[in-house]
mmCIF file of C-alpha atoms and ligand atoms in Angstrom:
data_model
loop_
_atom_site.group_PDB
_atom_site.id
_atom_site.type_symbol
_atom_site.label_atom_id
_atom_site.label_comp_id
_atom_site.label_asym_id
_atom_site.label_seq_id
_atom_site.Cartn_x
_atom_site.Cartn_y
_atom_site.Cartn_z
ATOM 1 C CA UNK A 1 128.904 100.119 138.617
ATOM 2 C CA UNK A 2 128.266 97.243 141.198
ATOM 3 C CA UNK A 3 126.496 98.043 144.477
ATOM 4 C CA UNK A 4 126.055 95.382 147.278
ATOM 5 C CA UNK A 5 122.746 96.305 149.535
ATOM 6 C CA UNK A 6 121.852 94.883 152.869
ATOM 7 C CA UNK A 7 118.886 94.732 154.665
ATOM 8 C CA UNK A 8 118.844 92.776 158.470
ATOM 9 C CA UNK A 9 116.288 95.874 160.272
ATOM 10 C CA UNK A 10 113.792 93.131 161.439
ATOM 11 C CA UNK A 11 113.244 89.312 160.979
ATOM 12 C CA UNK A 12 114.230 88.519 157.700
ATOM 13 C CA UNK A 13 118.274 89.023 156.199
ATOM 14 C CA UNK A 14 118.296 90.599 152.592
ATOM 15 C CA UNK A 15 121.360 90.798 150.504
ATOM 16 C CA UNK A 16 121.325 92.232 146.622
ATOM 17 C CA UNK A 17 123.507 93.104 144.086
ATOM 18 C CA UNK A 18 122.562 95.890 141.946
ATOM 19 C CA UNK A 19 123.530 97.774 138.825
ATOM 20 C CA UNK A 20 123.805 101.373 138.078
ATOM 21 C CA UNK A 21 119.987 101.022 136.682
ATOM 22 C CA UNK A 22 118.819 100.008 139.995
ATOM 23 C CA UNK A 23 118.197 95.977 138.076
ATOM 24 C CA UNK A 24 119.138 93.591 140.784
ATOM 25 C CA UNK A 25 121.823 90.680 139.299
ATOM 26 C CA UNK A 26 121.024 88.895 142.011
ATOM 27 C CA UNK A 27 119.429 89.192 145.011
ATOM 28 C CA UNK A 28 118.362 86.966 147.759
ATOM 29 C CA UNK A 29 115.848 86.990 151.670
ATOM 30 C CA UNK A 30 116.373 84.419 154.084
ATOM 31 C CA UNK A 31 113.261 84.774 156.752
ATOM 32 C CA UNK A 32 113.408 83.708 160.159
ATOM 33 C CA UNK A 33 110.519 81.760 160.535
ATOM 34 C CA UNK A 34 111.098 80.479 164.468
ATOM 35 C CA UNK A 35 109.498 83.641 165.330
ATOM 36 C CA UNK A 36 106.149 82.331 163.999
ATOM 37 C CA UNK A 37 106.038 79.898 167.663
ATOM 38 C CA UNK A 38 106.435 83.087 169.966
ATOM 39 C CA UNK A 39 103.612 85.038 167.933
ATOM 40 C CA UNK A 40 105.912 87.643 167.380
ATOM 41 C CA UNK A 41 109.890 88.799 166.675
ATOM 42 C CA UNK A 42 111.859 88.218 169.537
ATOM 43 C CA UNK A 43 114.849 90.514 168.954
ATOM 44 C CA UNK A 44 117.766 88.710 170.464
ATOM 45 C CA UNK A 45 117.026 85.587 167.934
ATOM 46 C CA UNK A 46 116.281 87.474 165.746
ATOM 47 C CA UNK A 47 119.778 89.341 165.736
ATOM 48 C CA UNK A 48 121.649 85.959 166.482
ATOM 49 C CA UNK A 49 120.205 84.477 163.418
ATOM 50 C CA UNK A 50 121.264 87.452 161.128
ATOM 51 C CA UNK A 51 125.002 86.779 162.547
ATOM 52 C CA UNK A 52 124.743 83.295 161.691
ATOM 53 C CA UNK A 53 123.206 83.543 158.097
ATOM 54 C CA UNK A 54 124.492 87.102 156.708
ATOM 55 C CA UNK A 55 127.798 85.943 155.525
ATOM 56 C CA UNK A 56 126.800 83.095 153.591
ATOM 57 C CA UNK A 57 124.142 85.056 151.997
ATOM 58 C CA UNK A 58 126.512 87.642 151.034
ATOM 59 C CA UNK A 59 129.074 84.827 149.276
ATOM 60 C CA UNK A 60 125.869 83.196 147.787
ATOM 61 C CA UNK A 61 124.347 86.882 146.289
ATOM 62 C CA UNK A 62 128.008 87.416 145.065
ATOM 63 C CA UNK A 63 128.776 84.059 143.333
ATOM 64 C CA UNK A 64 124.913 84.281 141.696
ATOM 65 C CA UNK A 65 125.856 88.143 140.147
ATOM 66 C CA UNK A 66 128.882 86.354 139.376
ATOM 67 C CA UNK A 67 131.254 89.029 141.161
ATOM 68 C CA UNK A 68 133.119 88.996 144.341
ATOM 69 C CA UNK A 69 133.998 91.718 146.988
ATOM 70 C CA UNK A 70 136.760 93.064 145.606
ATOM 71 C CA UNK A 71 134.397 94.208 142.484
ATOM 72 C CA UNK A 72 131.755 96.094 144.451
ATOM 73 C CA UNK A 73 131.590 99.587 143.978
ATOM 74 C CA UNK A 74 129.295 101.015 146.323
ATOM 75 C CA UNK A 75 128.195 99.592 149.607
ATOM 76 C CA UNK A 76 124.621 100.167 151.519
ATOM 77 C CA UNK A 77 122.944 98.737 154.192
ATOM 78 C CA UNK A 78 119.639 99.668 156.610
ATOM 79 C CA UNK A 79 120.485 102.152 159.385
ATOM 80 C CA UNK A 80 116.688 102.028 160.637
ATOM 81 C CA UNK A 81 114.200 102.416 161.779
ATOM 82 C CA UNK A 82 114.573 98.837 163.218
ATOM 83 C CA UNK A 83 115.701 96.520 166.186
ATOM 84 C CA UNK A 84 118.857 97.710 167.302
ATOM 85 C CA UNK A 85 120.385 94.443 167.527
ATOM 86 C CA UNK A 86 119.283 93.166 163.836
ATOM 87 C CA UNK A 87 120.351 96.896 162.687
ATOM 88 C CA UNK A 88 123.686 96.526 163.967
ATOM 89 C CA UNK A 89 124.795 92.840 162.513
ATOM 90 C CA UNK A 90 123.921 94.095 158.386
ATOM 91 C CA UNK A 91 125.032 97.692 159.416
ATOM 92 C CA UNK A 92 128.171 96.795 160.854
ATOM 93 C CA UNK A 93 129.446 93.964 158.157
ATOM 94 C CA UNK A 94 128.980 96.416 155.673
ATOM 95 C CA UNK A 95 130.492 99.402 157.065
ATOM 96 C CA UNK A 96 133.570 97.196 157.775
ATOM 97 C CA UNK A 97 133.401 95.332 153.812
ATOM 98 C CA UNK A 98 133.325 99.511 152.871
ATOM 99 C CA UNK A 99 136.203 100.617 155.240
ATOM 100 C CA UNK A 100 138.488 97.600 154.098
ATOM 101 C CA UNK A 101 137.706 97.714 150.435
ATOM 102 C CA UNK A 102 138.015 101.515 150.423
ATOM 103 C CA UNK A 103 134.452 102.053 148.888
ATOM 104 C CA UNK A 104 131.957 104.244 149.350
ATOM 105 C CA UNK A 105 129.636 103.231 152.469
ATOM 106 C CA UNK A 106 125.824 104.819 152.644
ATOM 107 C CA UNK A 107 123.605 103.811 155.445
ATOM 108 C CA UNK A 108 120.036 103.926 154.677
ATOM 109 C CA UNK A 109 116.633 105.251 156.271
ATOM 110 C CA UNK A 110 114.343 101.454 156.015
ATOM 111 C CA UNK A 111 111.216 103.787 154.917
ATOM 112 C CA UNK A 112 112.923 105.266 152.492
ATOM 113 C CA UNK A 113 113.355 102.332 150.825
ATOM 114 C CA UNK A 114 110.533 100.818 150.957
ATOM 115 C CA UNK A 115 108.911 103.471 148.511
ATOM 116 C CA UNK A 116 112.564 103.209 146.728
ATOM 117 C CA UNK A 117 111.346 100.119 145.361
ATOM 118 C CA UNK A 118 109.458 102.024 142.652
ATOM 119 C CA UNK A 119 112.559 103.887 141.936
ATOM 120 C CA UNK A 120 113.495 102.771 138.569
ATOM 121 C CA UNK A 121 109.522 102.824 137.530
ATOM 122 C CA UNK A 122 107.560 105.552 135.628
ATOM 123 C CA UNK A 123 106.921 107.870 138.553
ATOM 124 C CA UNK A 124 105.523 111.229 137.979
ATOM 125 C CA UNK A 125 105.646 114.287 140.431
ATOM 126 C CA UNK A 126 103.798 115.171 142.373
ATOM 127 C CA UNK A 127 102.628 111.847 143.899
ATOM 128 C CA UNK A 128 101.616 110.309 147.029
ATOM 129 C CA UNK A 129 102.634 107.179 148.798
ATOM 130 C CA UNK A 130 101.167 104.939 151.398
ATOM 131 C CA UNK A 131 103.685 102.666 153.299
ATOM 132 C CA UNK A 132 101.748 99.661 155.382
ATOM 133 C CA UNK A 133 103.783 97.430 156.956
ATOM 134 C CA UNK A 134 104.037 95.723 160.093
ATOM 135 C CA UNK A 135 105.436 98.660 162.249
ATOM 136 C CA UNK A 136 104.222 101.577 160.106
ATOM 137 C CA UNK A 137 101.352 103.021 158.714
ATOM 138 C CA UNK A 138 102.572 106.446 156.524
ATOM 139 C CA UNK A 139 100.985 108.884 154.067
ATOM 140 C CA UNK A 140 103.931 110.637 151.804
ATOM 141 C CA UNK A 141 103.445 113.821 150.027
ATOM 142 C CA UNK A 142 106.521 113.213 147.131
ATOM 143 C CA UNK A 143 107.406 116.226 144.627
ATOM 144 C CA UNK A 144 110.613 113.954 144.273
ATOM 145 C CA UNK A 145 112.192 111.328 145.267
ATOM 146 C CA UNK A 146 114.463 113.229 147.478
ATOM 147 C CA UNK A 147 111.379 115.380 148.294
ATOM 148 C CA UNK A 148 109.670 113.545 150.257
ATOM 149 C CA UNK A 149 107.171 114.550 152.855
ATOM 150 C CA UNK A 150 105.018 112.938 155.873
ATOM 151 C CA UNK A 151 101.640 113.664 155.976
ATOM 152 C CA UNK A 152 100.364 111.282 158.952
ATOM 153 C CA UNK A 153 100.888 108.301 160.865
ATOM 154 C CA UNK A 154 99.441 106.157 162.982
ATOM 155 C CA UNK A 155 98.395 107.161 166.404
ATOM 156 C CA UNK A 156 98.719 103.611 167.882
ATOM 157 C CA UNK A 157 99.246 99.881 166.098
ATOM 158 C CA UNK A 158 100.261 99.787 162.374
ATOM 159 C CA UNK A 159 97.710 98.356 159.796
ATOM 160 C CA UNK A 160 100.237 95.074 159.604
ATOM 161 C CA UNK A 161 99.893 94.842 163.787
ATOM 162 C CA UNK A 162 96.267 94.934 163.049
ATOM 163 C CA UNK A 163 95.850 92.324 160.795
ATOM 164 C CA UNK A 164 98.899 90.233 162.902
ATOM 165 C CA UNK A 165 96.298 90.418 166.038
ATOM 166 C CA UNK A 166 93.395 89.738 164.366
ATOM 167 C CA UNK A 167 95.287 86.737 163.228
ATOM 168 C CA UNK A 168 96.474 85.303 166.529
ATOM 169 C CA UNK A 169 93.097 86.158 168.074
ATOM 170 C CA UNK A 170 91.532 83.178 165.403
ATOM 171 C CA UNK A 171 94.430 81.301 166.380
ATOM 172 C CA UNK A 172 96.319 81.612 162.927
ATOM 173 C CA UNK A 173 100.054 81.619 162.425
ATOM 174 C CA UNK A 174 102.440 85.071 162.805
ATOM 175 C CA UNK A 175 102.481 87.024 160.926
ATOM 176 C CA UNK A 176 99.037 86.997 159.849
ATOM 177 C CA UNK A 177 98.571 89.577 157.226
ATOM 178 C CA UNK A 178 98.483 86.804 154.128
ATOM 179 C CA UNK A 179 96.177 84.172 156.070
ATOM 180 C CA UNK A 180 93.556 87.013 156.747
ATOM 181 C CA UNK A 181 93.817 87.472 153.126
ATOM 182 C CA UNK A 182 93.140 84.118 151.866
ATOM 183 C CA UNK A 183 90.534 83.438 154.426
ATOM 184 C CA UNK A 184 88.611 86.507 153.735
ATOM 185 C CA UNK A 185 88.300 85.667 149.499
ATOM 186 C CA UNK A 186 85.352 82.754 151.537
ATOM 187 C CA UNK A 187 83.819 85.169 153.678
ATOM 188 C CA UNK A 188 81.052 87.807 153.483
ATOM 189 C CA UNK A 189 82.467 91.705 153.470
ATOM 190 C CA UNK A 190 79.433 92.455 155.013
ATOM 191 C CA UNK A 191 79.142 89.757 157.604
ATOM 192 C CA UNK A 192 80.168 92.075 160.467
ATOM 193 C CA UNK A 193 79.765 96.125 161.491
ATOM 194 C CA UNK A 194 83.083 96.728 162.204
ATOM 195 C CA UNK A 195 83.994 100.574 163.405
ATOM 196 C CA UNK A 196 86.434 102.563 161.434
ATOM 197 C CA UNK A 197 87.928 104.889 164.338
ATOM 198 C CA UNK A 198 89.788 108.326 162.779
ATOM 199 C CA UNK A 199 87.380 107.384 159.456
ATOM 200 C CA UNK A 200 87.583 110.820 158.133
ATOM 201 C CA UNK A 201 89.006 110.322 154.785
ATOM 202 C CA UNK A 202 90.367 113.972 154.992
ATOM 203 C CA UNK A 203 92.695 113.589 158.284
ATOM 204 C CA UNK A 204 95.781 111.241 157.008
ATOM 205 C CA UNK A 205 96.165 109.704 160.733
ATOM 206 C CA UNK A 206 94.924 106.152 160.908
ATOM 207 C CA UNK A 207 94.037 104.108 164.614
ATOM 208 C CA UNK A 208 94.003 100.330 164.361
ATOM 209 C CA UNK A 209 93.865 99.867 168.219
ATOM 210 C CA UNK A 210 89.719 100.807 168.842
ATOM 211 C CA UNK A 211 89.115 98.485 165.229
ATOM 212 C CA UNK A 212 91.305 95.573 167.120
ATOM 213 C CA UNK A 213 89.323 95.287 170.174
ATOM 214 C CA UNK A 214 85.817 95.438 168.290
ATOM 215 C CA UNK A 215 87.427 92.785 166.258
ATOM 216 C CA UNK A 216 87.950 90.852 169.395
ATOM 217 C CA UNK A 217 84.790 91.302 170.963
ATOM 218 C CA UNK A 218 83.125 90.445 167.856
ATOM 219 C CA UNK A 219 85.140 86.724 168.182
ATOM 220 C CA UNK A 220 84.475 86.270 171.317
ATOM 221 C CA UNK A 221 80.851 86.336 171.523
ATOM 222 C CA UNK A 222 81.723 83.534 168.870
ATOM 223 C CA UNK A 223 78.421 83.411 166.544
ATOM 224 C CA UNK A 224 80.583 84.652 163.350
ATOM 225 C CA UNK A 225 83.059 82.284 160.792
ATOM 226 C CA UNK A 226 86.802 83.072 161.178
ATOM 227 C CA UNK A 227 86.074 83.863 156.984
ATOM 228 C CA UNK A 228 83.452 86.276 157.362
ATOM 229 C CA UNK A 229 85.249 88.418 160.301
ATOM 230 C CA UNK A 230 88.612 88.202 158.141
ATOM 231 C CA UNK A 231 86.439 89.698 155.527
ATOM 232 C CA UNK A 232 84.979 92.480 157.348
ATOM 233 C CA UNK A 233 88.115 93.446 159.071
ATOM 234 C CA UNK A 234 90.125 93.286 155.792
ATOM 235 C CA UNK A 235 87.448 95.397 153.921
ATOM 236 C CA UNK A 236 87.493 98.196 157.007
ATOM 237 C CA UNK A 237 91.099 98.356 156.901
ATOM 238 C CA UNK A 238 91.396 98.316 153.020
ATOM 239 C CA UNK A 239 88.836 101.213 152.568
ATOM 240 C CA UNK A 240 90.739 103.508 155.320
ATOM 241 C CA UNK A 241 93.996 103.121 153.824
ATOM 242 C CA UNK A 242 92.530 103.507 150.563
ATOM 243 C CA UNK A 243 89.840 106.752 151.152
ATOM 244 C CA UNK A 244 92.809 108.673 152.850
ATOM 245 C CA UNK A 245 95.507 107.866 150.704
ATOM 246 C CA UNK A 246 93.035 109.035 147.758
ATOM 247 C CA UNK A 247 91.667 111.920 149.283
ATOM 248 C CA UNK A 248 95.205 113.435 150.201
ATOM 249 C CA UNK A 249 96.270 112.277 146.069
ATOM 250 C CA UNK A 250 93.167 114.135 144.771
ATOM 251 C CA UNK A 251 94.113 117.121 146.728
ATOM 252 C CA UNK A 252 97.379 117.380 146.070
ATOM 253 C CA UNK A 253 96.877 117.039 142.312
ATOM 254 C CA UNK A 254 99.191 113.714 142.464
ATOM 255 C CA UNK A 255 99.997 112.015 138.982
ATOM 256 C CA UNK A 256 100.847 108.922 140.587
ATOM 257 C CA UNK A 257 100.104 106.540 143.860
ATOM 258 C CA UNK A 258 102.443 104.154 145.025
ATOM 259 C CA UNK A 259 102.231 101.767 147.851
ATOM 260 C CA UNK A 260 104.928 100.093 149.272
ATOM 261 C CA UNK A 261 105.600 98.094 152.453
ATOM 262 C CA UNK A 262 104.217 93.654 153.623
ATOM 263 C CA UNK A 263 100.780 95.358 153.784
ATOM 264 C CA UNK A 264 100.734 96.590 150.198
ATOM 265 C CA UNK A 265 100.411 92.442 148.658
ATOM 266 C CA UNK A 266 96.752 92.334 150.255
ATOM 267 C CA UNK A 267 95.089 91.516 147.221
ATOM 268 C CA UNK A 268 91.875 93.363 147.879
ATOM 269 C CA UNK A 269 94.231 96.667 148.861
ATOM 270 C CA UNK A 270 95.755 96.116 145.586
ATOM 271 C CA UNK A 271 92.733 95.724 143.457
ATOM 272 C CA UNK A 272 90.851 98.796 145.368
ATOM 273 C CA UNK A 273 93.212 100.806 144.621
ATOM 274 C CA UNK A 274 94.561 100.401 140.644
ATOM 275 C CA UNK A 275 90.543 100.543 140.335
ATOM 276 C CA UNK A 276 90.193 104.096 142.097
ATOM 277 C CA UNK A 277 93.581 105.110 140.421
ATOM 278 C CA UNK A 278 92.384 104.391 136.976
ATOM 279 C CA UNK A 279 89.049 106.774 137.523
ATOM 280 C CA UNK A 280 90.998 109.687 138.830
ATOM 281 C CA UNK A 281 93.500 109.278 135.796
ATOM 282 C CA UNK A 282 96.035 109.023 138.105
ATOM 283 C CA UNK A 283 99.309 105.631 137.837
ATOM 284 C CA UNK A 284 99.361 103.307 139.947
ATOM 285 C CA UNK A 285 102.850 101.564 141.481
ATOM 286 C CA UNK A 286 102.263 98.712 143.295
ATOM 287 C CA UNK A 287 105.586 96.173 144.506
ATOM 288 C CA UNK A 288 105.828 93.147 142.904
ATOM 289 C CA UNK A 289 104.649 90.543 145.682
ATOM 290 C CA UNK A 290 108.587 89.487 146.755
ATOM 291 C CA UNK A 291 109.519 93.214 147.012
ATOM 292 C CA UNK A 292 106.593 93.887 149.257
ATOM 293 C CA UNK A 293 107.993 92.833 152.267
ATOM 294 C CA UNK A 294 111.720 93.356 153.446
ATOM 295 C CA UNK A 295 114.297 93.219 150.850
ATOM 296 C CA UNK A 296 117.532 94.511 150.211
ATOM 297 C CA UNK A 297 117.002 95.823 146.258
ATOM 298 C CA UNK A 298 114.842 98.511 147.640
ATOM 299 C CA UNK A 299 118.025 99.411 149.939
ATOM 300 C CA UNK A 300 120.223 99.428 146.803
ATOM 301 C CA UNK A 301 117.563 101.603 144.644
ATOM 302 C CA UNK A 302 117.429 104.012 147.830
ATOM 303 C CA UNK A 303 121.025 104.365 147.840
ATOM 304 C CA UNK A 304 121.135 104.809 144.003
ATOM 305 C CA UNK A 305 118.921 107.479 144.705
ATOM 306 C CA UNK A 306 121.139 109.419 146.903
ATOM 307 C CA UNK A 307 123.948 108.487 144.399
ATOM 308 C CA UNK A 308 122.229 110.170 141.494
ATOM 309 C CA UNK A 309 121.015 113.545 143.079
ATOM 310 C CA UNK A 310 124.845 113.889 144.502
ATOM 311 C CA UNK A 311 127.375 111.614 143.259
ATOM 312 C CA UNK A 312 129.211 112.263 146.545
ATOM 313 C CA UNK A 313 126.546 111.418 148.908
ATOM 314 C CA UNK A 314 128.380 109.149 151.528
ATOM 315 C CA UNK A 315 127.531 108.181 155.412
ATOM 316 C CA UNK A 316 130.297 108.661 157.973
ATOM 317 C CA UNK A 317 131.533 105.655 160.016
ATOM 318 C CA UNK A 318 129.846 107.159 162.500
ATOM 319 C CA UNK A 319 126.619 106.302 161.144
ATOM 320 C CA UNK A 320 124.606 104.352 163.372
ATOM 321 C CA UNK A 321 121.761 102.336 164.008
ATOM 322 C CA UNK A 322 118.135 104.486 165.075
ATOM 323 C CA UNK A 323 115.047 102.470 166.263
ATOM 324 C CA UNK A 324 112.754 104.971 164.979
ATOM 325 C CA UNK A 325 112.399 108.013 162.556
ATOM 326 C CA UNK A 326 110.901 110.591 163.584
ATOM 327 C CA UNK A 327 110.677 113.920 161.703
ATOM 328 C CA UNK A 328 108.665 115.831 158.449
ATOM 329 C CA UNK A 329 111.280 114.974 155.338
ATOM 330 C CA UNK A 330 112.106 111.425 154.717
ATOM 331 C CA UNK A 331 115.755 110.947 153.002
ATOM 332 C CA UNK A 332 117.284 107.877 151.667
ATOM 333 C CA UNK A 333 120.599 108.709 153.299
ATOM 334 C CA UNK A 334 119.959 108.670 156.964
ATOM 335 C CA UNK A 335 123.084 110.674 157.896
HETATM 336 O O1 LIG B 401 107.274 95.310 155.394
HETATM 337 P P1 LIG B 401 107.198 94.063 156.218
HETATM 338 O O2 LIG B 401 107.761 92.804 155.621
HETATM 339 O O3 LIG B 401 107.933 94.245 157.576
HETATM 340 C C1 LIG B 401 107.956 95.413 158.289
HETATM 341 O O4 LIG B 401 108.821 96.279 157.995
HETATM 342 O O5 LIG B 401 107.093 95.533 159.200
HETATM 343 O O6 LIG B 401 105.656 93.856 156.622
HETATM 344 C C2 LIG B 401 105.183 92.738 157.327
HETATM 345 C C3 LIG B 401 103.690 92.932 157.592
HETATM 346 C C4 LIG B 401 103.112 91.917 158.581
HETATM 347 O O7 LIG B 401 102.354 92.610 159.561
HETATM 348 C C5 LIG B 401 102.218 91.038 157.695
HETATM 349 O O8 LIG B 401 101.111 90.480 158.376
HETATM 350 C C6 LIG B 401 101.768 92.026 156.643
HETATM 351 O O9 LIG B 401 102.928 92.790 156.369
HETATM 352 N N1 LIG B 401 101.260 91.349 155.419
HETATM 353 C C7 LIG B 401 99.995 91.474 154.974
HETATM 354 C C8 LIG B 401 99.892 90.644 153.823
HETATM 355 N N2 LIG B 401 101.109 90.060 153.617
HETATM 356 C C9 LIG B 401 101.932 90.499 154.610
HETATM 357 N N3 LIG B 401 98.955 92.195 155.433
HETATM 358 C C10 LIG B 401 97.794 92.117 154.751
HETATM 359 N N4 LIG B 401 97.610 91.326 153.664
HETATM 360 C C11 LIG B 401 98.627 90.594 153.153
HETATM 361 N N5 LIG B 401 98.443 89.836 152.066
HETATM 362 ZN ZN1 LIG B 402 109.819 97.005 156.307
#
């Protein structure tokens, strides 16, 4: 079985082809990087540069798996939560590669696949995931993979948003999330008092917004080293993600963690948490660094997913772009 994925929800255009397994025979991102000189995505470039690269992508990820169209089995693309306009261009190539092939078309929820990426991995139920990424900032309850609950949110900017302000604040390029990194392995941890607003490990709702502007008055008064406030803010933000997501595991009885989404290749996130993993006994899942941010094999292993717990499971034409997802169950299939 062949399945062709495709992921265009935000800035960067993901193509994959996968087997029944979920292993990718070839897979490829192409990232817009012009959005780096506005200091942020600006969604009508972004969606004209999808149109412009998509198809080529497509022929390249086809020729590399050594397939073509007419071979594809299964197609899938992101349905949302995204930019509308970005949505639409992957969304709408593939439902119309599905409709004239005659194949099997399943549009697919872009949180959902993010923790999808673990899919063909040792998970064991129960478990609990954290996605971090630039526009979310999630705590799953998972007795399955279709099982899938929400335990909290944010209440205002997503941990990425947070480390992409703290960013442009030292003047650094968008997004941010990977400079902070680097520049915080030279600084002190310590350096700086930063607050840690909703810090109660037990209540799985974060808020960045209150840790952004001490961040920024902290610059300002200008008497600290862009490494050792990149420190401090990275430690804050690594040990609320972390406490919360570990409480809610410990409580829950969860076998395994996972953590998905651009946030989860912060090296000290990563580290903090296989170290507080291994005490509890629990396993740890962490993205290789590539699949961290958006892809299109974790769209494919999502729609395998669906595939495998009803060999039906199909989205109507009908099935249309969402900006956001709201709701308590989290599906791979978003219609
Ligand atoms: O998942 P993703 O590629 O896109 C969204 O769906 O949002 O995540 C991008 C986010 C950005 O905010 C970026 O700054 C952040 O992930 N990021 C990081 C690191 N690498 C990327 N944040 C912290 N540390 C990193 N090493
Ligand atoms: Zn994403």
């Amino acid at each position: 079985m062949k399945l062709l994925a495709v992921e265009t929800s935000c800035d960067d255009s993901a193509v994959a082809v996968l087997d029944e397994h979920g292993t990718a025979a070839a897979e490829l991102v192409s990232s817009q990087l012009i959005h780096s000189t506005h200091g942020g995505v600006v969604p009508e470039i972004a969606s004209r540069l999808h149109m412009s690269v998509l198809p080529g992508l497509i022929t390249e990820v086809l020729e590399m798996s050594g397939t073509s169209l007419h071979n594809i089995d299964v197609f899938a693309a992101t349905a949302g939560p995204g930019l509308t306009g970005s949505l639409l261009v992957g969304l709408s190539w593939t439902k119309a590669a599905a409709f004239a092939l005659k194949k099997p078309f399943l549009g697919i929820n872009h949180l959902a696949a993010h923790l999808h990426i673990h899919y063909n991995s040792a998970v064991e139920f129960p478990a609990v995931a954290l996605l971090a990424s630039g526009g979310h900032t999630m705590i799953f309850h998972m007795l399955s993979w279709e099982e899938c609950f929400l335990l909290g949110t944010t209440r205002d900017d997503a941990a990425g948003e947070a480390f992409d302000k703290t960013a442009k604040l030292m003047g650094l390029e968008y997004p941010g999330g990977k400079a902070i990194d680097l520049l915080a392995e030279k600084g002190d941890p310590d350096a700086v008092a930063l607050p840690s607003p909703l810090g109660s490990k037990k209540l799985p709702e974060f808020s960045f917004s209150g840790l952004k502007t001490a961040v920024r008055l902290v610059w300002e008064q200008g008497n600290v080293s862009p490494e050792d406030l990149s420190a401090s803010f990275r430690k804050t933000v690594c040990n609320l993600l972390v406490s919360k997501t570990m409480y809610q595991a410990g409580r829950l009885e969860a076998k395994s963690v996972l953590i998905a989404g651009g946030v989860s290749a912060n090296s000290l996130l990563r580290s903090s948490f296989n170290r507080e993993c291994k005490k509890r006994g629990m396993s740890f899942f962490m993205p290789e660094i590539k699949h961290t941010m958006d892809n299109a094999v974790m769209v494919g292993r999502a729609a395998l997913s669906a595939l495998n717990s009803d060999p039906l499971a199909c989205s109507d034409y009908s099935c249309n772009t969402f900006p956001r997802w709201h709701g308590k169950r989290l599906s791979p299939l978003s219609q």
